[in-house]
Coordinates of N, CA and C in Angstrom, one line a residue:
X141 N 4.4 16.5 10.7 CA 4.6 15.2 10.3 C 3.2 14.5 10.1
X142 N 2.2 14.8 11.1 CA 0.6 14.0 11.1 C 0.2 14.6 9.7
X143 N 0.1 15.5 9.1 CA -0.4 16.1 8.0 C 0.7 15.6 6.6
X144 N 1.3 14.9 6.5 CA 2.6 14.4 5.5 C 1.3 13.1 5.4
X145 N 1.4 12.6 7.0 CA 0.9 11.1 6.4 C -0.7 11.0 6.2
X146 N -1.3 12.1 6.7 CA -2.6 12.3 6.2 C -2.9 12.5 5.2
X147 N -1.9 12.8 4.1 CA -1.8 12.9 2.9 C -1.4 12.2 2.3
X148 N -0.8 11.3 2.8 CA -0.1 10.0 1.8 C -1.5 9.3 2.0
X149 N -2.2 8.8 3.1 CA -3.1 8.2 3.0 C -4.4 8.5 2.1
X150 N -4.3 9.7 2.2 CA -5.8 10.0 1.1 C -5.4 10.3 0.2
X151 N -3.8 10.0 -0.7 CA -3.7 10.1 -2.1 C -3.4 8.5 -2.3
X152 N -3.1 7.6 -1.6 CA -2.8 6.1 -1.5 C -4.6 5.6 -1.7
X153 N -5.3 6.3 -1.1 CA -7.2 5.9 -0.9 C -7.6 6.2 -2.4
X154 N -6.5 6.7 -3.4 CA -7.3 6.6 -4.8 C -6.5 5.7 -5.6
X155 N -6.0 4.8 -5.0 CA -5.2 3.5 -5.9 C -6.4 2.5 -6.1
X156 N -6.7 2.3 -6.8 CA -7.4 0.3 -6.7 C -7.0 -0.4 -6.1
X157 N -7.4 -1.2 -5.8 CA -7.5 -2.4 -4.8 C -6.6 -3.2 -5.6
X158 N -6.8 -3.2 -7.4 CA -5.9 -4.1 -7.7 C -4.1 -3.8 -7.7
X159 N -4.5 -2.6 -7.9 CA -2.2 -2.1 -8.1 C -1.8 -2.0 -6.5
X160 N -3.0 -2.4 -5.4 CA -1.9 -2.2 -4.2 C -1.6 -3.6 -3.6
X161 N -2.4 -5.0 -4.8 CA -2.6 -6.3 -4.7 C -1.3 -6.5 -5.9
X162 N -1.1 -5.8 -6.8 CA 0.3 -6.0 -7.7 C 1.6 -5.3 -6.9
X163 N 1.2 -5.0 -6.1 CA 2.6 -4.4 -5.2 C 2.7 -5.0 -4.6
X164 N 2.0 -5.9 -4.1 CA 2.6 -7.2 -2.6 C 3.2 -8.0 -3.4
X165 N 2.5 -8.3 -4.8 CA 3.3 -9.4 -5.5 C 4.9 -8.8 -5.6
X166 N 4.8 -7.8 -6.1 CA 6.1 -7.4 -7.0 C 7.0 -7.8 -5.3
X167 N 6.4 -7.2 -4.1 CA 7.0 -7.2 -2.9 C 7.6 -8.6 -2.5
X168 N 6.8 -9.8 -2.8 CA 6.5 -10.9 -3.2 C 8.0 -11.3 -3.8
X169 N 7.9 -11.2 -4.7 CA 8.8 -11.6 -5.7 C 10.2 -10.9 -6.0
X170 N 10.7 -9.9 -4.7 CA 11.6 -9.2 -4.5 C 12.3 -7.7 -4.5
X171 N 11.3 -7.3 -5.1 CA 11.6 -5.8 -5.3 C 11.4 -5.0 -3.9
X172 N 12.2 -3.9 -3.6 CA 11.9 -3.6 -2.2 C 10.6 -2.5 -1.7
X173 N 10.7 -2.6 -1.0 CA 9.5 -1.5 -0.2 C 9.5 0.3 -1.7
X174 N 10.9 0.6 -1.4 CA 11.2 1.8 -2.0 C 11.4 1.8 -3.4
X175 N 11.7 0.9 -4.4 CA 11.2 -0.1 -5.2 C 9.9 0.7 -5.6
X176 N 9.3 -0.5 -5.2 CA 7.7 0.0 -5.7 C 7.1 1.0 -5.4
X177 N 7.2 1.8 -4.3 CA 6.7 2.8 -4.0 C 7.1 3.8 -5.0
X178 N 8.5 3.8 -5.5 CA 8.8 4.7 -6.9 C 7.8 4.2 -8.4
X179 N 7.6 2.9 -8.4 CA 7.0 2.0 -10.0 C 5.3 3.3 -9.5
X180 N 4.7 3.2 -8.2 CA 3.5 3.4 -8.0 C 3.5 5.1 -7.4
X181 N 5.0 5.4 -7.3 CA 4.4 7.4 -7.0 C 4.1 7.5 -5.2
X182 N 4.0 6.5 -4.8 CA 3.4 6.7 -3.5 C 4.8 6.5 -2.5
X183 N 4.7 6.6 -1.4 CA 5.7 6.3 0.0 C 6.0 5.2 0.1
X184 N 6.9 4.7 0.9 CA 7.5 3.2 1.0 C 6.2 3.2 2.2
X185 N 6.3 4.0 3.2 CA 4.7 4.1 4.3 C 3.5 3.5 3.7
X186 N 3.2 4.3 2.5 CA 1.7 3.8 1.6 C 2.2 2.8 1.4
X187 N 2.9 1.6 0.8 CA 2.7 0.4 0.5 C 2.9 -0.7 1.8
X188 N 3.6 -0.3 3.1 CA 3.1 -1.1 4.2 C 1.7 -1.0 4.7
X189 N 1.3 0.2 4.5 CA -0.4 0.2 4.9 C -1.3 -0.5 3.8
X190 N -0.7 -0.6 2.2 CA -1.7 -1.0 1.7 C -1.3 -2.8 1.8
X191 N -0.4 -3.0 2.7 CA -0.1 -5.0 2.7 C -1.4 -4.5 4.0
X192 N -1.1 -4.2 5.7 CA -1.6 -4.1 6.1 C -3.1 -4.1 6.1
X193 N -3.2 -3.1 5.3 CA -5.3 -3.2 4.7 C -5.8 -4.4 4.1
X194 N -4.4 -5.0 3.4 CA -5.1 -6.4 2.8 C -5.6 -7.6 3.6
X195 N -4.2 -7.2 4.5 CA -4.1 -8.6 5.5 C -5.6 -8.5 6.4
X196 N -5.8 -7.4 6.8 CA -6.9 -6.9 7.7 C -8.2 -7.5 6.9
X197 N -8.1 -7.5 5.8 CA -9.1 -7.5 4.8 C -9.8 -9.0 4.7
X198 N -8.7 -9.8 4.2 CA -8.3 -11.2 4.1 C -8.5 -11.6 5.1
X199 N -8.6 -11.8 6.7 CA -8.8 -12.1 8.1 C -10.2 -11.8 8.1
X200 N -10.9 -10.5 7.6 CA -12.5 -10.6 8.0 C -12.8 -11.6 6.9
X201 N -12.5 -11.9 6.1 CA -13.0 -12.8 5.0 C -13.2 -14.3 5.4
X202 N -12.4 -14.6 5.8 CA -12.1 -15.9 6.5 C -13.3 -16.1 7.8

């Protein structure tokens, strides 16, 4: 299982910063976790880590 998500992570690490910032929206605006994760190829997992990296991101900004 540690090697599944080791993989989701370093194929999620070659998205832009902006389509994992269009997926909170779409997330945003109702579409579900599993939803987008199909529009973007990646895991319903990859798109809670990539809200998580933002939020984390957005907090050192401040």
């Amino acid at each position: 299982m540690f090697a599944i998500t080791n993989n989701v992570e370093k194929f999620s690490q070659g998205v832009p910063e902006k389509d994992k910032l269009q997926a909170l929206v779409l997330y945003a605006s109702g579409l579900s976790m599993n939803q987008i994760a199909q529009l973007f190829g990646v895991s319903a997992t990859a798109i809670l880590k990539w809200g998580k990296h933002l939020r984390i991101k957005a907090m050192r900004q401040n």
